[in-house]
Amino acid sequence: MSLDEDFETSMIRAMSRTASEFPPHSADLVRRSVARGRRMRLFAAARTAVMAVAVVTTGGTLMATGALGSHGGDAPDQLPAGAPVRSTEQPPSRAPSPISGEEMVRTLKSLLPSGGTVSAASGMTSQVGPPVVWPGAKLAYSTAKGSSSIDIDLTRLDPGTPSDEQGQGGCLPVEVRPYDKCTTEKLPGGAVLNTTKSFTHPNSDTGQKHWYVVLTTPDGVQLSVEEFGGGSEKGSSSGADPLLSIAQLTSIVRSPAWNKAINALPAPDEAPSTPHSTKKRVPAARMTGVLTSHLPRSGTVSDLNAGDGMVQLVYDDGHGKNMVEADAQYDRTALLGGDMGCTHVPGRCEATTLRDGTRVKKVQEPSEKGGAAQVWVVDTLYPDGRRVVVREVNSYAESGPVTRPRPALSMAQLLSIALDKRFFTD
């Protein structure tokens, strides 16, 4: 093997070991990351595509134009609620006509309250592909009270992909987003509306506010509008409320003015011929059952968030809320290698090997997300590659406020959970 090949192989193994050292992210966090990453990739791809971004820069006083179904000078709060917008089926032999970025901007402007000013407006032209480009628009809206950055994206969800792994709908669990205020409402006709008040840095309850509303129609069209108070994303730390209320953002995504854009949406990529995921995972129901069976009956369980291979919950023994998480994985021996020791591990760490060859690492350390929370972890690796990691925090979220002096479960209790072979009972 050449030096270059040896370096490349060593680097890949090191990166894999490092990534595998951390418990897997929750399904909700993955879904959010996929959705945001897809939007960023589409904007980047459109810059080099033939039908690229159409940019429109405007200034001066915002006037109601009537473009694409404008409701005149009414503020969004005064718009008729109407039924959720729906897509119309395109004839199978005819590709949908694209909607331009300029049209997307004009529609968004027409739905804003009159009397403000718009600047830095840009739009994304839809494209059938390849690559597929979803339409969108963003702009800065200002009044005498301040400014907000507002953008809207339209997508069509892929029917061949699990709903929790795409799009931006749904409320994130308190364990990962402790300061979000989120609601879910099922509308007449089957559409689902999600509204969220959050922060640009969601691990904190201070700084720039980030509000967003997501409407998902029964036939898989998703309209998402988000607003950042004080200006562009991460462009302010004042903590001022965004100019448009959640009700106004809701009126924007529910407006029939988007029907033309919806009809122009390209079909999603074809579902892959192979299963979406071939990795072996422990079912969510089993993860939940095993973890909860170890919790003392004198306490209460809330905020259950379970997926295949992972379960999170909040346990309260009467002395404060406590997050508990269990992750179960297969085939981790090669990836973890020698990383079951305490080298370079901050905080208190103890590494041992049991008589059957199972390796155990116990760690007590401050939260890596900052703050005063303590994180206790028991990580177990069986000789055949099965792995269980159990974590707890003396708060309802690792980035949340401390709710008790120390975690509720002892390290011995965490070890008992991690060594429970029922996680892998087929």
CSV table of C-alpha atoms in Angstrom, one decimal:
chain,number,residue,atom,x,y,z
A,1,MET,CA,0.0,0.0,0.0
A,2,SER,CA,1.3,3.5,-0.9
A,3,LEU,CA,1.8,6.2,1.6
A,4,ASP,CA,-1.1,8.1,0.1
A,5,GLU,CA,-3.4,5.1,0.3
A,6,ASP,CA,-2.3,4.4,3.9
A,7,PHE,CA,-3.0,8.0,4.9
A,8,GLU,CA,-6.4,7.9,3.3
A,9,THR,CA,-7.4,4.6,4.9
A,10,SER,CA,-6.2,5.8,8.4
A,11,MET,CA,-8.0,9.1,8.0
A,12,ILE,CA,-11.3,7.4,7.0
A,13,ARG,CA,-11.0,5.0,10.0
A,14,ALA,CA,-10.3,7.9,12.4
A,15,MET,CA,-13.2,9.9,11.2
A,16,SER,CA,-15.5,6.9,11.4
A,17,ARG,CA,-14.4,6.2,15.0
A,18,THR,CA,-14.9,9.8,16.0
A,19,ALA,CA,-18.4,10.0,14.5
A,20,SER,CA,-19.4,6.7,16.0
A,21,GLU,CA,-18.3,7.7,19.5
A,22,PHE,CA,-21.4,10.0,19.8
A,23,PRO,CA,-24.9,8.6,20.2
A,24,PRO,CA,-27.0,9.0,17.1
A,25,HIS,CA,-29.0,12.2,16.7
A,26,SER,CA,-32.7,12.0,17.3
A,27,ALA,CA,-34.9,11.4,14.3
A,28,ASP,CA,-36.4,14.9,14.6
A,29,LEU,CA,-33.0,16.6,14.5
A,30,VAL,CA,-32.1,14.5,11.4
A,31,ARG,CA,-35.3,15.6,9.7
A,32,ARG,CA,-34.6,19.2,10.4
A,33,SER,CA,-31.1,19.0,9.2
A,34,VAL,CA,-32.1,17.2,6.0
A,35,ALA,CA,-34.7,19.8,5.2
A,36,ARG,CA,-32.4,22.7,5.8
A,37,GLY,CA,-29.5,21.1,4.0
A,38,ARG,CA,-31.7,20.4,1.0
A,39,ARG,CA,-32.8,24.0,0.8
A,40,MET,CA,-29.1,25.2,0.9
A,41,ARG,CA,-28.1,22.7,-1.8
A,42,LEU,CA,-30.9,23.8,-4.0
A,43,PHE,CA,-29.8,27.4,-3.8
A,44,ALA,CA,-26.3,26.5,-4.5
A,45,ALA,CA,-27.2,24.2,-7.4
A,46,ALA,CA,-29.4,26.9,-9.0
A,47,ARG,CA,-26.5,29.3,-9.2
A,48,THR,CA,-24.9,27.0,-11.8
A,49,ALA,CA,-28.0,25.6,-13.5
A,50,VAL,CA,-29.3,27.0,-16.8
A,51,MET,CA,-32.5,28.1,-15.2
A,52,ALA,CA,-30.9,29.8,-12.2
A,53,VAL,CA,-31.9,32.1,-9.5
A,54,ALA,CA,-33.9,35.2,-10.6
A,55,VAL,CA,-32.9,38.1,-8.4
A,56,VAL,CA,-35.1,41.1,-7.8
A,57,THR,CA,-34.0,44.0,-5.7
A,58,THR,CA,-36.6,46.5,-4.7
A,59,GLY,CA,-36.9,49.4,-2.4
A,60,GLY,CA,-39.3,52.2,-1.3
A,61,THR,CA,-42.8,51.8,0.1
A,62,LEU,CA,-44.5,48.5,-0.3
A,63,MET,CA,-47.7,48.8,-2.2
A,64,ALA,CA,-50.4,46.1,-2.7
A,65,THR,CA,-50.0,45.1,-6.4
A,66,GLY,CA,-52.6,42.4,-6.9
A,67,ALA,CA,-50.0,40.2,-8.5
A,68,LEU,CA,-50.8,36.5,-8.4
A,69,GLY,CA,-53.9,36.7,-6.3
A,70,SER,CA,-53.1,39.7,-4.1
A,71,HIS,CA,-55.7,40.6,-1.5
A,72,GLY,CA,-55.1,44.3,-2.0
A,73,GLY,CA,-53.9,46.4,0.9
A,74,ASP,CA,-55.2,44.1,3.7
A,75,ALA,CA,-52.8,42.9,6.3
A,76,PRO,CA,-52.4,39.1,6.5
A,77,ASP,CA,-54.4,39.1,9.7
A,78,GLN,CA,-57.4,40.4,7.7
A,79,LEU,CA,-57.1,37.9,4.9
A,80,PRO,CA,-59.9,35.3,4.6
A,81,ALA,CA,-58.8,32.1,6.2
A,82,GLY,CA,-60.1,29.9,3.3
A,83,ALA,CA,-59.2,26.3,2.8
A,84,PRO,CA,-55.6,25.2,2.8
A,85,VAL,CA,-54.1,25.5,-0.7
A,86,ARG,CA,-54.0,22.3,-2.7
A,87,SER,CA,-52.0,21.2,-5.7
A,88,THR,CA,-53.6,20.3,-9.0
A,89,GLU,CA,-52.5,17.2,-10.8
A,90,GLN,CA,-50.6,17.9,-14.0
A,91,PRO,CA,-51.3,15.8,-17.0
A,92,PRO,CA,-48.8,12.9,-17.0
A,93,SER,CA,-47.5,13.7,-20.5
A,94,ARG,CA,-46.9,17.4,-19.7
A,95,ALA,CA,-44.1,18.8,-17.5
A,96,PRO,CA,-45.2,21.7,-15.2
A,97,SER,CA,-44.3,25.1,-16.4
A,98,PRO,CA,-41.7,26.7,-14.1
A,99,ILE,CA,-42.6,29.6,-11.9
A,100,SER,CA,-40.0,32.4,-11.8
A,101,GLY,CA,-38.2,33.8,-8.9
A,102,GLU,CA,-39.6,37.2,-9.8
A,103,GLU,CA,-43.1,35.8,-9.5
A,104,MET,CA,-42.3,34.2,-6.1
A,105,VAL,CA,-41.1,37.6,-4.8
A,106,ARG,CA,-44.1,39.4,-6.1
A,107,THR,CA,-46.5,37.0,-4.5
A,108,LEU,CA,-44.7,37.2,-1.1
A,109,LYS,CA,-44.7,41.0,-1.3
A,110,SER,CA,-48.4,41.0,-2.1
A,111,LEU,CA,-49.2,39.2,1.1
A,112,LEU,CA,-47.3,41.5,3.4
A,113,PRO,CA,-48.9,44.3,5.4
A,114,SER,CA,-49.0,47.6,3.4
A,115,GLY,CA,-47.0,50.6,4.6
A,116,GLY,CA,-43.6,48.8,5.0
A,117,THR,CA,-40.6,48.7,2.8
A,118,VAL,CA,-38.9,45.8,1.1
A,119,SER,CA,-35.3,45.4,0.3
A,120,ALA,CA,-32.8,42.6,-0.6
A,121,ALA,CA,-35.5,40.6,-2.3
A,122,SER,CA,-34.5,37.4,-4.2
A,123,GLY,CA,-36.4,34.5,-5.7
A,124,MET,CA,-35.7,31.0,-6.8
A,125,THR,CA,-37.1,29.8,-10.1
A,126,SER,CA,-38.5,26.2,-10.0
A,127,GLN,CA,-36.8,23.6,-12.2
A,128,VAL,CA,-37.9,20.1,-13.1
A,129,GLY,CA,-34.3,19.0,-13.2
A,130,PRO,CA,-31.8,17.7,-13.0
A,131,PRO,CA,-31.2,19.0,-10.5
A,132,VAL,CA,-34.7,19.5,-9.1
A,133,VAL,CA,-35.1,23.1,-7.8
A,134,TRP,CA,-38.0,24.1,-5.6
A,135,PRO,CA,-39.3,27.7,-5.8
A,136,GLY,CA,-38.7,30.1,-3.1
A,137,ALA,CA,-38.4,33.8,-2.2
A,138,LYS,CA,-36.8,35.8,0.6
A,139,LEU,CA,-36.7,39.5,1.5
A,140,ALA,CA,-36.2,42.1,4.2
A,141,TYR,CA,-39.3,43.8,5.4
A,142,SER,CA,-39.0,47.0,7.4
A,143,THR,CA,-41.3,49.5,9.2
A,144,ALA,CA,-40.7,52.2,11.8
A,145,LYS,CA,-40.7,49.5,14.4
A,146,GLY,CA,-37.7,47.7,12.9
A,147,SER,CA,-37.1,45.0,10.3
A,148,SER,CA,-37.5,41.2,9.8
A,149,SER,CA,-36.0,38.8,7.3
A,150,ILE,CA,-38.8,36.6,5.7
A,151,ASP,CA,-38.5,33.7,3.3
A,152,ILE,CA,-40.8,31.1,2.0
A,153,ASP,CA,-40.1,27.7,0.3
A,154,LEU,CA,-42.4,25.4,-1.5
A,155,THR,CA,-41.6,21.7,-1.9
A,156,ARG,CA,-43.4,18.4,-2.7
A,157,LEU,CA,-42.6,15.6,-0.3
A,158,ASP,CA,-41.3,12.4,-1.7
A,159,PRO,CA,-43.9,9.6,-1.1
A,160,GLY,CA,-41.1,7.0,-1.1
A,161,THR,CA,-39.4,8.5,1.9
A,162,PRO,CA,-40.5,8.3,5.5
A,163,SER,CA,-42.3,11.5,6.5
A,164,ASP,CA,-40.1,12.0,9.6
A,165,GLU,CA,-37.0,12.1,7.4
A,166,GLN,CA,-38.0,14.9,5.1
A,167,GLY,CA,-39.7,18.3,5.1
A,168,GLN,CA,-39.9,20.7,8.0
A,169,GLY,CA,-43.3,19.9,9.6
A,170,GLY,CA,-43.8,18.6,13.2
A,171,CYS,CA,-42.7,19.8,16.6
A,172,LEU,CA,-39.3,19.0,17.8
A,173,PRO,CA,-39.0,17.2,21.2
A,174,VAL,CA,-38.2,19.2,24.3
A,175,GLU,CA,-35.1,17.1,24.8
A,176,VAL,CA,-33.4,18.7,21.8
A,177,ARG,CA,-35.3,22.0,21.6
A,178,PRO,CA,-36.1,23.0,25.2
A,179,TYR,CA,-37.2,26.6,24.4
A,180,ASP,CA,-39.4,26.1,21.4
A,181,LYS,CA,-43.1,27.0,21.6
A,182,CYS,CA,-44.6,24.8,19.0
A,183,THR,CA,-48.2,23.8,18.1
A,184,THR,CA,-49.6,21.3,15.6
A,185,GLU,CA,-53.1,21.6,14.2
A,186,LYS,CA,-55.0,19.4,11.7
A,187,LEU,CA,-57.1,21.6,9.5
A,188,PRO,CA,-60.4,20.8,7.7
A,189,GLY,CA,-59.6,18.8,4.6
A,190,GLY,CA,-56.6,17.0,6.1
A,191,ALA,CA,-53.8,19.6,5.9
A,192,VAL,CA,-51.5,19.9,8.9
A,193,LEU,CA,-50.3,23.3,10.3
A,194,ASN,CA,-47.2,23.7,12.5
A,195,THR,CA,-46.3,26.9,14.1
A,196,THR,CA,-43.1,27.5,16.1
A,197,LYS,CA,-41.6,30.3,18.1
A,198,SER,CA,-37.9,29.6,18.5
A,199,PHE,CA,-34.5,31.3,18.5
A,200,THR,CA,-31.8,31.5,15.9
A,201,HIS,CA,-29.6,29.6,18.4
A,202,PRO,CA,-32.2,27.2,19.8
A,203,ASN,CA,-30.1,26.0,22.7
A,204,SER,CA,-30.7,29.3,24.4
A,205,ASP,CA,-33.8,31.3,25.2
A,206,THR,CA,-32.1,34.6,24.4
A,207,GLY,CA,-30.9,36.4,21.3
A,208,GLN,CA,-32.5,36.7,17.8
A,209,LYS,CA,-36.0,35.2,17.6
A,210,HIS,CA,-36.8,32.8,14.8
A,211,TRP,CA,-40.5,32.2,14.1
A,212,TYR,CA,-41.8,29.8,11.4
A,213,VAL,CA,-45.0,28.2,10.1
A,214,VAL,CA,-45.2,25.1,8.0
A,215,LEU,CA,-48.3,23.9,6.1
A,216,THR,CA,-48.4,20.4,4.8
A,217,THR,CA,-51.3,19.6,2.4
A,218,PRO,CA,-52.9,16.1,2.2
A,219,ASP,CA,-51.2,15.5,-1.2
A,220,GLY,CA,-47.7,16.2,0.1
A,221,VAL,CA,-47.1,19.9,-0.8
A,222,GLN,CA,-45.3,21.7,2.0
A,223,LEU,CA,-45.2,25.5,2.3
A,224,SER,CA,-42.8,26.9,4.9
A,225,VAL,CA,-42.4,30.5,5.8
A,226,GLU,CA,-39.8,31.7,8.4
A,227,GLU,CA,-39.0,35.0,9.9
A,228,PHE,CA,-36.0,36.3,11.8
A,229,GLY,CA,-36.5,39.3,14.1
A,230,GLY,CA,-34.2,42.3,13.7
A,231,GLY,CA,-32.9,41.4,10.2
A,232,SER,CA,-31.2,38.5,8.4
A,233,GLU,CA,-30.5,35.2,10.1
A,234,LYS,CA,-27.8,35.7,12.8
A,235,GLY,CA,-27.8,39.4,11.7
A,236,SER,CA,-29.2,40.6,15.1
A,237,SER,CA,-28.9,39.7,18.7
A,238,SER,CA,-31.4,42.2,20.1
A,239,GLY,CA,-34.2,39.7,21.0
A,240,ALA,CA,-36.9,41.9,19.4
A,241,ASP,CA,-40.1,40.2,18.2
A,242,PRO,CA,-40.4,39.7,14.5
A,243,LEU,CA,-42.6,42.2,12.8
A,244,LEU,CA,-45.2,39.7,11.5
A,245,SER,CA,-47.1,37.7,14.1
A,246,ILE,CA,-47.6,33.9,13.9
A,247,ALA,CA,-51.1,34.6,12.7
A,248,GLN,CA,-49.8,36.7,9.9
A,249,LEU,CA,-47.3,34.1,8.9
A,250,THR,CA,-50.1,31.5,8.9
A,251,SER,CA,-52.2,33.6,6.6
A,252,ILE,CA,-49.3,33.8,4.2
A,253,VAL,CA,-48.8,30.0,3.9
A,254,ARG,CA,-52.6,29.4,3.7
A,255,SER,CA,-53.1,32.0,0.9
A,256,PRO,CA,-54.5,30.7,-2.4
A,257,ALA,CA,-52.1,33.2,-4.0
A,258,TRP,CA,-49.6,30.3,-4.0
A,259,ASN,CA,-51.7,28.0,-6.2
A,260,LYS,CA,-49.8,28.9,-9.4
A,261,ALA,CA,-46.5,28.1,-7.7
A,262,ILE,CA,-47.9,24.9,-6.3
A,263,ASN,CA,-49.0,23.8,-9.8
A,264,ALA,CA,-45.5,24.5,-11.0
A,265,LEU,CA,-43.8,22.2,-8.5
A,266,PRO,CA,-41.7,19.5,-10.1
A,267,ALA,CA,-42.3,15.9,-9.2
A,268,PRO,CA,-39.9,14.6,-6.5
A,269,ASP,CA,-37.0,12.4,-7.4
A,270,GLU,CA,-38.1,8.8,-8.0
A,271,ALA,CA,-37.9,6.6,-4.9
A,272,PRO,CA,-34.8,4.3,-4.9
A,273,SER,CA,-35.3,0.7,-6.0
A,274,THR,CA,-33.6,-0.5,-2.8
A,275,PRO,CA,-35.0,-0.2,0.7
A,276,HIS,CA,-34.6,3.3,2.2
A,277,SER,CA,-32.3,1.9,4.9
A,278,THR,CA,-30.7,-1.5,5.1
A,279,LYS,CA,-29.2,-1.1,8.5
A,280,LYS,CA,-30.4,-3.3,11.3
A,281,ARG,CA,-32.1,-1.3,14.0
A,282,VAL,CA,-33.8,-2.0,17.3
A,283,PRO,CA,-37.6,-1.2,17.0
A,284,ALA,CA,-38.8,1.9,18.7
A,285,ALA,CA,-41.4,0.1,20.8
A,286,ARG,CA,-38.8,-2.3,22.2
A,287,MET,CA,-36.4,0.6,23.0
A,288,THR,CA,-39.2,2.3,24.9
A,289,GLY,CA,-40.3,-0.8,26.7
A,290,VAL,CA,-36.9,-1.8,28.0
A,291,LEU,CA,-35.9,1.7,29.1
A,292,THR,CA,-39.1,2.4,31.0
A,293,SER,CA,-39.0,-1.0,32.7
A,294,HIS,CA,-35.9,0.2,34.6
A,295,LEU,CA,-37.3,3.5,35.8
A,296,PRO,CA,-38.5,3.6,39.4
A,297,ARG,CA,-42.3,3.4,39.6
A,298,SER,CA,-42.5,6.3,42.0
A,299,GLY,CA,-41.7,8.8,39.3
A,300,THR,CA,-43.5,10.0,36.2
A,301,VAL,CA,-42.5,9.8,32.5
A,302,SER,CA,-43.3,12.6,30.0
A,303,ASP,CA,-42.1,13.9,26.6
A,304,LEU,CA,-41.4,10.5,25.1
A,305,ASN,CA,-39.5,10.7,21.9
A,306,ALA,CA,-38.8,7.3,20.3
A,307,GLY,CA,-37.4,6.0,17.0
A,308,ASP,CA,-35.7,2.8,15.8
A,309,GLY,CA,-32.5,2.5,17.8
A,310,MET,CA,-33.2,5.5,20.1
A,311,VAL,CA,-35.5,6.6,22.8
A,312,GLN,CA,-35.6,9.8,24.9
A,313,LEU,CA,-37.9,10.8,27.7
A,314,VAL,CA,-38.1,13.0,30.7
A,315,TYR,CA,-38.3,11.3,34.1
A,316,ASP,CA,-39.4,13.1,37.2
A,317,ASP,CA,-39.0,11.4,40.6
A,318,GLY,CA,-40.6,14.4,42.4
A,319,HIS,CA,-37.3,16.2,42.9
A,320,GLY,CA,-36.9,17.7,39.4
A,321,LYS,CA,-37.1,16.7,35.7
A,322,ASN,CA,-34.3,14.5,34.3
A,323,MET,CA,-33.7,13.5,30.7
A,324,VAL,CA,-32.9,9.9,30.0
A,325,GLU,CA,-31.8,8.5,26.6
A,326,ALA,CA,-30.9,5.1,25.4
A,327,ASP,CA,-29.3,4.3,22.0
A,328,ALA,CA,-28.8,0.7,20.7
A,329,GLN,CA,-26.6,-0.1,17.7
A,330,TYR,CA,-25.3,-3.2,15.8
A,331,ASP,CA,-21.8,-3.9,14.3
A,332,ARG,CA,-19.8,-1.2,16.1
A,333,THR,CA,-16.6,-3.1,17.0
A,334,ALA,CA,-14.6,-2.2,13.9
A,335,LEU,CA,-15.7,1.5,14.0
A,336,LEU,CA,-15.1,2.0,17.7
A,337,GLY,CA,-11.7,0.2,17.8
A,338,GLY,CA,-9.8,1.5,20.8
A,339,ASP,CA,-12.2,4.3,21.6
A,340,MET,CA,-13.8,2.6,24.6
A,341,GLY,CA,-11.1,3.9,26.8
A,342,CYS,CA,-10.7,7.1,28.8
A,343,THR,CA,-8.0,8.8,26.8
A,344,HIS,CA,-8.8,12.5,26.2
A,345,VAL,CA,-12.2,12.1,27.9
A,346,PRO,CA,-13.1,15.2,30.0
A,347,GLY,CA,-14.6,14.8,33.4
A,348,ARG,CA,-14.6,11.5,35.4
A,349,CYS,CA,-14.1,8.4,33.4
A,350,GLU,CA,-13.8,4.7,34.2
A,351,ALA,CA,-13.2,2.0,31.6
A,352,THR,CA,-13.4,-1.7,32.3
A,353,THR,CA,-13.9,-5.0,30.6
A,354,LEU,CA,-16.4,-7.6,32.0
A,355,ARG,CA,-15.7,-11.3,32.2
A,356,ASP,CA,-17.7,-12.0,28.9
A,357,GLY,CA,-15.6,-9.5,27.0
A,358,THR,CA,-18.1,-6.6,27.1
A,359,ARG,CA,-16.3,-3.3,27.4
A,360,VAL,CA,-17.8,-0.6,29.6
A,361,LYS,CA,-17.1,3.1,29.8
A,362,LYS,CA,-18.6,5.3,32.5
A,363,VAL,CA,-18.3,9.1,32.1
A,364,GLN,CA,-19.6,12.0,34.3
A,365,GLU,CA,-18.9,15.4,32.7
A,366,PRO,CA,-20.4,18.8,32.2
A,367,SER,CA,-22.7,19.3,29.2
A,368,GLU,CA,-20.8,20.1,26.0
A,369,LYS,CA,-23.6,22.5,25.1
A,370,GLY,CA,-22.6,24.9,27.9
A,371,GLY,CA,-24.4,25.8,31.1
A,372,ALA,CA,-24.3,24.0,34.4
A,373,ALA,CA,-26.0,20.7,33.4
A,374,GLN,CA,-24.2,17.4,34.2
A,375,VAL,CA,-24.2,14.5,31.8
A,376,TRP,CA,-23.8,10.9,33.0
A,377,VAL,CA,-23.1,8.3,30.4
A,378,VAL,CA,-22.6,4.5,30.4
A,379,ASP,CA,-21.4,3.1,27.1
A,380,THR,CA,-21.3,-0.7,26.6
A,381,LEU,CA,-19.8,-2.6,23.6
A,382,TYR,CA,-20.4,-6.4,23.4
A,383,PRO,CA,-17.8,-8.6,21.8
A,384,ASP,CA,-20.1,-9.2,18.8
A,385,GLY,CA,-20.4,-5.5,18.0
A,386,ARG,CA,-23.7,-4.7,19.7
A,387,ARG,CA,-23.6,-1.4,21.6
A,388,VAL,CA,-25.9,0.3,24.1
A,389,VAL,CA,-25.3,3.9,25.3
A,390,VAL,CA,-27.4,5.3,28.1
A,391,ARG,CA,-27.3,9.0,29.0
A,392,GLU,CA,-29.0,11.2,31.5
A,393,VAL,CA,-29.0,14.9,32.3
A,394,ASN,CA,-30.1,16.8,35.4
A,395,SER,CA,-32.5,18.8,33.3
A,396,TYR,CA,-35.2,18.0,30.8
A,397,ALA,CA,-32.7,18.8,28.0
A,398,GLU,CA,-29.0,19.0,27.8
A,399,SER,CA,-29.1,22.6,26.8
A,400,GLY,CA,-32.0,23.4,29.2
A,401,PRO,CA,-31.8,24.9,32.7
A,402,VAL,CA,-30.7,22.7,35.6
A,403,THR,CA,-33.7,21.3,37.4
A,404,ARG,CA,-32.1,19.2,40.1
A,405,PRO,CA,-28.7,19.0,41.9
A,406,ARG,CA,-27.7,15.7,40.2
A,407,PRO,CA,-29.1,13.2,37.8
A,408,ALA,CA,-31.9,11.0,39.1
A,409,LEU,CA,-30.5,7.6,38.3
A,410,SER,CA,-27.2,6.3,39.7
A,411,MET,CA,-24.4,5.1,37.5
A,412,ALA,CA,-25.2,1.6,38.6
A,413,GLN,CA,-28.8,2.0,37.4
A,414,LEU,CA,-27.5,3.3,34.0
A,415,LEU,CA,-25.2,0.3,33.8
A,416,SER,CA,-28.1,-2.1,34.5
A,417,ILE,CA,-30.1,-0.5,31.6
A,418,ALA,CA,-27.1,-0.6,29.2
A,419,LEU,CA,-26.5,-4.3,29.9
A,420,ASP,CA,-30.1,-5.4,29.4
A,421,LYS,CA,-30.0,-7.9,26.6
A,422,ARG,CA,-33.7,-7.4,25.9
A,423,PHE,CA,-32.7,-4.5,23.6
A,424,PHE,CA,-31.5,-7.1,21.1
A,425,THR,CA,-34.2,-9.8,21.6
A,426,ASP,CA,-35.5,-10.6,18.1
